[in-house]
Structure formats: C-alpha cells, structure tokens
Amino acid sequence: MTAVNSGSGTPPVIAGRRVVLDNVSQRYTTDRGDTVHAVSDTSITVESGEFVCIVGPSGCGKSTLMDMLAGFLTPTQGTVTIGGEQVTGPGQDRGVVFQQPNLYPWLSVRKNVELGSKFRKIPASVRHDEAERYLKMVGLEQFMDRKPYELSGGMQQRCQIARVLANDPEIILMDEPFGALDALTRERMQVELLQIWRKRKKTVFFITHSVEEAIFLGTRVVVMSARPGRIILDEAINISDENGSPLGAELRSAPEFVRLRDKVSTAIYEAQGVTGMSPAQH
Amino acid sequence: MSTVAITAPDDKKRISTPGIKPKNRARTAGLRRTAVGLAVFAAFLLMWWGVTAAGLIKPLFLPSPGAVWDAAVQANSCRPVAAGAERLVCGEQNYFMWEHLIASLQRIGAGVGMAIVFGVVLGFIMGTIKPINTVIEPYLNFLRSLPPLGYIGLLIVWFGIGDVSKIWLLFLAAFPPVAMATISGVSGIRQDRIHAAQSLGASRWQVLTNVILPSSLSEIFSGIRIAVGFAWTTVVAAELNNGIPGIGGLAYISGTQLQTPLTIACIIVIGIAAIALDVLIKNLGRLLVPWHGKA
Ligand SMILES: Nc1ncnc2c1ncn2[C@@H]1O[C@H](COP(=O)(O)OP(=O)(O)O)[C@@H](O)[C@H]1O
Ligand SMILES: [Mg+2]
C-alpha cells in the first residue's frame, strides 16, 4: 500500500498519511437565502504519494472540494481526515496554490516566497537560499527583488507556486494552477512539478480543466459531475513517463493515452448531460 | 541621451514637438500649471485689493491684503508698547503667531495621535470579531454624528478648562473616522489572502500583523486624513474657551476684539497649515503603501 521512501529531503515529514473524504457534502447559503448544493455525498481515499487530478464541468464543486481539504470550509456533512485526524482548519501540512496568484504586494517576490519559513521562524540565511532555489526553478531569479504587481500574471502564478513548494508541505492542493500560463511555461511547470513530486513524495490534488494535463500528470484522475458535484469516474493512470519529458506529440498519440483521454472526456460530457457527442477538446 | 540623436523614421510622428524630449514636456506642463495657479492667485489678490482700495467695503468687515499682511508680520515680531516707549511687546496675546500655531498643532498631534492608536485597535477588534462589531457600531455611529461643539461644555466640566479637555475633544472627534476606516479596511480583505497565509502556517497573530495590517494600511491612511481634517475644524471650537496660546483661540479672540486683519491672517494660516499637513500625510501614505491601486 503505502510504499513511502521519504527521499533525501531534509525535513522529516510525517510520511504516509492517508487522506480520506467520508461522505462529504457542502451546501452554501447564498445572500438571497437560497441553498446551493455544491458537493454531495463524496467519498474518496487517497494514499500518501498519489497524484490525484480532478476534472469536471465548471461550477461542479471542484474548488469547494479543495477548500474543504485545505480546511477553509467545514463540510456540512461528513468528515475530511488526514492520517486519521479530522481536518478542522488550514495548516502548513497542506500547501494551497490558488487559481489567483494571491501574492502580497507589500512584499518583494523573494519575501513572498520566504513567507512560510518566516512564519516558522527559520533563520533568514536558510530561507534566503531556499527561496532563491525555488525562484530559479520557476524561472524568476531575475525578478526576485521586484514587487509582485510588476510581474505578468503568469509570472505571479509561478511565484505563488514557488512560495508553496518552498514551504515544503506534505500535501499540495492546486486549483487550476497553470491556467494562466502560456503553453511553453506550462509544459515546463508540469515537468518541474512531476520532478518535485517524485523526489519529495508529496500527495498532490490537482484541479484542471485540461483532460490531457490530468492524464499526463496524475496517477489517478477523478471526474466530478455537474452540481451537486459527486465523483462519477475514478480512473487509475498507468502511463510510463519515467523520462519526465513534457507532454509531447509522441505521448499524446500513445494508444493508452488516447484510450484514457476518450474515457475521461466522455465522462465529463456525460456529467454535463451532453451524451452522444464526440468528446472534443475544450 | 545625446542631443545629436539618431532618430528612427517614425520618431517624428510620435513626438509632435521635435527637439523636446517627453521628460522635458512633462516639466513644461508642470511649469505651465504652476504659472496658471500663480496667475489665478495674483488675480484674486488684485480683486481683493481693488475692492478694499475702492472703499466698497468697510475695512472692519474686509481689511485690505496689506493690512492682513501687516497684522501677520506684527503677530510674528516685537514692537514697543507705545510710540517711543522702552518696553517691548511681542506677538499677539503674549505669543508669536507661530507659537499659537505650534500650540494648536501639539493639541492636534496629541488628540489625533491617541485617536489613531485607539481607532486602529478598536477597528481591528471590531473588524475581526463580528459580535463585538454589532454591539459597538451603534455607539460609534452615535458619537460620530455628534457635533463636537455640543459636548465641549461637558468635557470642560469633566476635565477642567485646560488642555486635557481640549485634547479629549480632538480625540473624540478624530477616532471614529479612524476606527470606521480600519473596520472597512479589515473587512474588505479578500478571504484568499488570509487563507494563503494560514496555509503557509501563519498563527492568528502572524495573520494579523503580516496580512491584515498591511492590507488595511491604505484605508487607515484615508481615515487618518479625514480625522486630521476633522481635528482642524474642531480645534477652533476647542480653543474658544481658554485657547491661548492657540491659533484657533487667537482667531476667535481677535475677532471679538474687532482686529479683523489678524482674524483673517489666522484663518489663512490655519488653511495653509491644514493643507500642508494633509499633503504630508498623503505623501506618507503613498510612501508606505506604494502598491495602492496596483494590487
Ligand atoms: N460562497 C459561495 N456561496 C454560494 N455559492 C457558492 C459559493 N462558492 C461556490 N458556490 C457555488 O457552488 C458551486 C461550486 O463552485 P466551485 O466549487 O467554485 O466550482 P468549480 O471550482 O468546480 O468551478 C457553484 O455553483 C458556485 O456557484
Ligand atoms: Mg474552481
């Protein structure tokens, strides 16, 4: 089951914690007093080290699911547990990459990336080096002393990713993190993310609207239905991508890849109530 | 850049005035604006002078610019008690005008300073703890809508006729806008900003100091500007009783003694000081919140 080798990472994280959503629902009450049933009776067990990609029509409750995992929202029904412990609020063990960059404009790019270490009172020189390493990784080493608002949207998003990775969380929650990136940067970030995931043995929850991205990155792809969101497909992915090459034409045309893509796309179309249509890309 | 610039073919089209660089053009525009401002001011003085010199209005009601200037100079210098006398009398009401101004500024500084500390703290508490907000908000609104002149008498009964009651008055006038602005700043923060910090491992205190405080800084500064504006209008009221030294007190007393040139000089000084202080705070805000409007 949990074959966790804690790698050569310096901080010994509590490895092997399993994430369990047990019959989780979330209802919102809107300002007008209506009830929105965003997520309904969802159960899923994720072992440590899995890379779970979540896809589904927009508004189906993917972000809501993430918010409950992050501890920003308490489920109105059911429980979220990590290693048997119930999630009651946000914590450093779960790093969150938001859809928006969410950087702090009063801090430089570097200081933004150092923030997590600063909260944990890690010596300035140590967190300096760490921040630099991750900023180099996302290609922002020339912009370290700039303010976030002096960067493009894509660069800001890369900075946010560096900030979360530098904080070395056990579980990484990413909500359409590469949506704002150009194709080339996106590919690079995908490869980097896979490398970090392999090296550090993180558990990753990754929301995307790109089926190809989900299959390329994930060890598991979960499809959610339209509101109220529930899991309608939970597919293990076994595509060897050991060389860590980007999602290229070769991989795209591999029979197994094509089969998975069609299966997931069909599920999404069915989730939207559009059946019998050819599962085209969107 | 060198003066013998090698210009690209389309440069001529972009720069409408050849030979003037954009930076210079900005400076010319600035100079022009200053020139227009000075011209308007000169025209205003000329009109004022014209009206008084022609004797259209009695000097008691509207003294000439020269008389106001003389009053201001006299208020800042020493002169013999009487023609040919040895003893000198300095300023007005035993203080130079600038000493009156300093006295008022000190009161404003003390009152508004306390208002900032208290208002920001109260604003943070009310902005972050909803039940407290619900309980206190009506009282804050009540206090905010009271004209300071209405309760100065009460403050004098409570705290005496000295500076304590004046500073209290300024404090009470200045803290509601600071508190309101802080509340609005704190409750306007996007949840994701707080969530991001919490997920990075921030404690409650760290969220407060690292996220909530800097996020609301811009609004706090606009609150302080409003508070200082209030304080200026209030300081004259505060100095109606036993307000010497004090520029508001001087304005009031000189008025009652029919020294209208001095009253007008005081009003001009108050206006200039108020604008200068406002510009100072505005620039301080810009310095401390350079990201305002950008993120
Ligand atoms: N705070 C909220 N109040 C009311 N309804 C909400 C709120 N947040 C999300 N919703 C609704 O819940 C549903 C799921 O939203 P979300 O989780 O953001 O979907 P997704 O991320 O899959 O696009 C949507 O219909 C959305 O309108
Ligand atoms: Mg979403």
Coordinates of N, CA and C in Angstrom, one line a residue, chain A residues 137-232:
Chain A
M137 N 14.0 27.8 -10.0 CA 13.2 26.7 -10.6 C 12.1 27.2 -11.5
V138 N 11.4 28.2 -11.0 CA 10.2 28.7 -11.8 C 10.7 29.8 -12.7
G139 N 12.0 30.0 -12.8 CA 12.5 31.0 -13.8 C 12.3 32.5 -13.4
L140 N 12.3 32.7 -12.1 CA 12.1 34.1 -11.7 C 13.3 34.7 -11.0
E141 N 14.5 34.1 -11.2 CA 15.6 34.6 -10.4 C 16.0 36.1 -10.7
Q142 N 15.6 36.5 -11.9 CA 15.9 37.9 -12.2 C 14.9 38.9 -11.7
F143 N 13.8 38.4 -11.1 CA 12.7 39.2 -10.6 C 12.6 39.2 -9.1
M144 N 13.6 38.6 -8.4 CA 13.4 38.3 -7.0 C 13.2 39.6 -6.2
D145 N 13.7 40.7 -6.6 CA 13.6 41.9 -5.8 C 12.5 42.9 -6.3
R146 N 11.8 42.4 -7.3 CA 10.6 43.2 -7.8 C 9.4 43.0 -6.9
K147 N 8.4 43.9 -7.1 CA 7.2 43.7 -6.4 C 6.3 42.8 -7.3
P148 N 5.4 42.1 -6.7 CA 4.5 41.2 -7.5 C 3.8 41.9 -8.6
Y149 N 3.3 43.1 -8.3 CA 2.5 43.8 -9.3 C 3.3 44.3 -10.5
E150 N 4.6 44.1 -10.4 CA 5.5 44.5 -11.5 C 5.7 43.3 -12.5
L151 N 5.1 42.2 -12.1 CA 5.2 40.9 -12.9 C 3.9 40.7 -13.7
S152 N 4.1 39.9 -14.7 CA 2.9 39.5 -15.5 C 2.1 38.5 -14.7
G153 N 0.9 38.2 -15.1 CA 0.0 37.3 -14.4 C 0.6 35.9 -14.3
G154 N 1.2 35.4 -15.4 CA 1.8 34.1 -15.4 C 3.0 34.0 -14.5
M155 N 3.8 35.1 -14.5 CA 5.0 35.1 -13.6 C 4.5 35.2 -12.1
Q156 N 3.4 35.9 -11.8 CA 2.9 35.9 -10.5 C 2.5 34.5 -10.0
Q157 N 1.9 33.8 -11.0 CA 1.4 32.5 -10.6 C 2.6 31.5 -10.4
R158 N 3.7 31.7 -11.1 CA 4.9 30.9 -10.9 C 5.4 31.2 -9.5
C159 N 5.4 32.5 -9.1 CA 5.9 32.9 -7.8 C 5.0 32.3 -6.7
Q160 N 3.7 32.2 -6.9 CA 2.9 31.6 -5.9 C 3.3 30.1 -5.8
I161 N 3.5 29.4 -6.9 CA 3.9 28.0 -6.9 C 5.2 27.8 -6.1
A162 N 6.1 28.7 -6.4 CA 7.4 28.7 -5.7 C 7.2 28.9 -4.2
R163 N 6.3 29.8 -3.8 CA 6.0 30.0 -2.4 C 5.5 28.8 -1.7
V164 N 4.6 28.1 -2.4 CA 4.1 26.9 -1.7 C 5.1 25.8 -1.7
L165 N 5.8 25.6 -2.8 CA 6.8 24.5 -2.8 C 7.9 24.7 -1.8
A166 N 8.4 26.0 -1.6 CA 9.4 26.3 -0.7 C 9.0 26.0 0.7
N167 N 7.7 26.0 1.0 CA 7.2 25.8 2.3 C 7.2 24.3 2.6
D168 N 7.5 23.5 1.6 CA 7.6 22.0 1.8 C 6.4 21.4 2.5
P169 N 5.2 21.5 1.9 CA 4.0 20.9 2.6 C 4.0 19.4 2.2
E170 N 3.3 18.7 3.1 CA 3.2 17.2 2.9 C 2.2 17.0 1.7
I171 N 1.1 17.8 1.7 CA 0.1 17.6 0.7 C 0.0 19.0 -0.1
I172 N -0.1 18.9 -1.4 CA -0.2 20.1 -2.2 C -1.5 20.1 -2.9
L173 N -2.3 21.2 -2.6 CA -3.6 21.4 -3.3 C -3.5 22.5 -4.3
M174 N -3.8 22.1 -5.6 CA -3.6 23.1 -6.6 C -4.9 23.2 -7.4
D175 N -5.4 24.5 -7.5 CA -6.6 24.7 -8.2 C -6.4 25.4 -9.5
E176 N -6.4 24.7 -10.6 CA -6.1 25.2 -11.9 C -4.9 26.1 -11.9
P177 N -3.8 25.6 -11.4 CA -2.6 26.4 -11.2 C -2.0 26.9 -12.5
F178 N -2.1 26.1 -13.6 CA -1.4 26.5 -14.8 C -2.3 27.2 -15.8
G179 N -3.5 27.5 -15.4 CA -4.5 28.0 -16.3 C -4.1 29.3 -17.0
A180 N -3.3 30.1 -16.3 CA -2.9 31.4 -16.8 C -1.6 31.4 -17.5
L181 N -1.0 30.2 -17.6 CA 0.4 30.2 -18.2 C 0.3 30.0 -19.7
D182 N 1.4 30.5 -20.4 CA 1.4 30.2 -21.8 C 1.9 28.7 -22.0
A183 N 1.7 28.2 -23.1 CA 1.9 26.7 -23.4 C 3.3 26.3 -23.0
L184 N 4.3 27.1 -23.3 CA 5.7 26.6 -23.1 C 6.0 26.6 -21.6
T185 N 5.6 27.7 -20.9 CA 5.8 27.7 -19.4 C 5.1 26.6 -18.7
R186 N 3.9 26.4 -19.2 CA 3.0 25.4 -18.7 C 3.7 24.0 -18.7
E187 N 4.2 23.7 -19.9 CA 4.9 22.4 -20.0 C 6.1 22.3 -19.0
R188 N 6.8 23.4 -18.9 CA 8.0 23.4 -18.1 C 7.5 23.2 -16.6
M189 N 6.5 23.9 -16.2 CA 6.0 23.7 -14.9 C 5.5 22.3 -14.6
Q190 N 4.8 21.7 -15.6 CA 4.3 20.4 -15.4 C 5.5 19.4 -15.1
V191 N 6.6 19.6 -15.9 CA 7.7 18.7 -15.7 C 8.4 18.9 -14.3
E192 N 8.5 20.2 -14.0 CA 9.1 20.5 -12.7 C 8.3 19.9 -11.5
L193 N 6.9 20.1 -11.7 CA 6.0 19.6 -10.6 C 6.2 18.1 -10.5
L194 N 6.2 17.4 -11.6 CA 6.4 16.0 -11.6 C 7.7 15.6 -10.9
Q195 N 8.8 16.3 -11.2 CA 10.1 16.0 -10.6 C 10.0 16.2 -9.1
I196 N 9.4 17.3 -8.6 CA 9.3 17.5 -7.2 C 8.5 16.5 -6.5
W197 N 7.4 16.2 -7.2 CA 6.5 15.1 -6.6 C 7.2 13.8 -6.5
R198 N 8.0 13.4 -7.5 CA 8.8 12.2 -7.4 C 9.8 12.2 -6.3
K199 N 10.6 13.3 -6.3 CA 11.7 13.4 -5.4 C 11.2 13.5 -3.9
R200 N 10.2 14.4 -3.7 CA 9.8 14.6 -2.3 C 8.6 13.8 -1.8
K201 N 8.1 13.0 -2.7 CA 7.0 12.1 -2.4 C 5.8 12.9 -1.7
K202 N 5.3 13.8 -2.5 CA 4.2 14.6 -2.0 C 2.9 13.9 -2.4
T203 N 1.8 14.2 -1.7 CA 0.5 13.9 -2.1 C 0.0 15.1 -2.8
V204 N -0.5 15.0 -4.1 CA -1.0 16.2 -4.8 C -2.4 16.0 -5.2
F205 N -3.2 17.1 -5.0 CA -4.5 17.2 -5.5 C -4.5 18.3 -6.5
F206 N -4.8 18.0 -7.8 CA -4.6 19.0 -8.8 C -5.9 19.2 -9.7
I207 N -6.5 20.3 -9.6 CA -7.7 20.6 -10.4 C -7.3 21.2 -11.7
T208 N -7.8 20.7 -12.8 CA -7.6 21.2 -14.1 C -8.8 21.1 -15.0
H209 N -8.9 21.9 -16.0 CA -9.9 21.6 -17.0 C -9.4 21.0 -18.3
S210 N -8.1 20.7 -18.2 CA -7.5 20.0 -19.4 C -7.3 18.5 -19.1
V211 N -8.1 17.8 -19.9 CA -8.1 16.3 -19.7 C -6.7 15.8 -19.9
E212 N -6.0 16.3 -21.0 CA -4.6 15.8 -21.3 C -3.7 16.1 -20.1
E213 N -3.8 17.3 -19.6 CA -2.9 17.6 -18.4 C -3.2 16.6 -17.3
A214 N -4.4 16.3 -17.0 CA -4.8 15.5 -15.9 C -4.2 14.1 -16.1
I215 N -4.3 13.6 -17.4 CA -3.8 12.2 -17.6 C -2.2 12.2 -17.6
F216 N -1.7 13.3 -18.1 CA -0.2 13.4 -18.1 C 0.4 13.4 -16.7
L217 N -0.3 14.2 -15.9 CA 0.3 14.4 -14.5 C -0.1 13.4 -13.5
G218 N -1.4 13.0 -13.6 CA -1.9 12.2 -12.5 C -1.6 10.7 -12.4
T219 N -1.6 10.2 -11.2 CA -1.6 8.7 -11.1 C -3.1 8.3 -11.0
R220 N -3.9 9.3 -10.9 CA -5.3 9.0 -10.8 C -6.1 10.2 -11.2
V221 N -7.2 9.9 -12.0 CA -8.0 11.0 -12.5 C -9.4 10.8 -12.0
V222 N -9.9 11.9 -11.3 CA -11.3 11.8 -10.8 C -12.1 12.8 -11.5
V223 N -13.3 12.3 -12.0 CA -14.2 13.2 -12.7 C -15.4 13.5 -11.8
M224 N -15.7 14.7 -11.7 CA -16.9 15.1 -10.9 C -18.1 15.5 -11.8
S225 N -19.3 15.2 -11.4 CA -20.5 15.5 -12.1 C -20.9 16.9 -11.9
A226 N -21.8 17.4 -12.8 CA -22.3 18.8 -12.6 C -23.0 18.9 -11.3
R227 N -23.3 20.1 -10.8 CA -23.8 20.3 -9.5 C -25.1 19.5 -9.2
P228 N -25.3 18.9 -8.0 CA -24.3 18.8 -6.9 C -23.2 17.8 -7.3
G229 N -22.0 18.3 -7.1 CA -20.8 17.5 -7.5 C -20.6 16.2 -6.8
R230 N -20.4 15.2 -7.5 CA -20.0 13.9 -6.9 C -19.1 13.2 -7.9
I231 N -18.4 12.2 -7.4 CA -17.4 11.5 -8.2 C -18.1 10.5 -9.1
I232 N -18.0 10.7 -10.4 CA -18.6 9.7 -11.3 C -17.6 8.9 -12.0

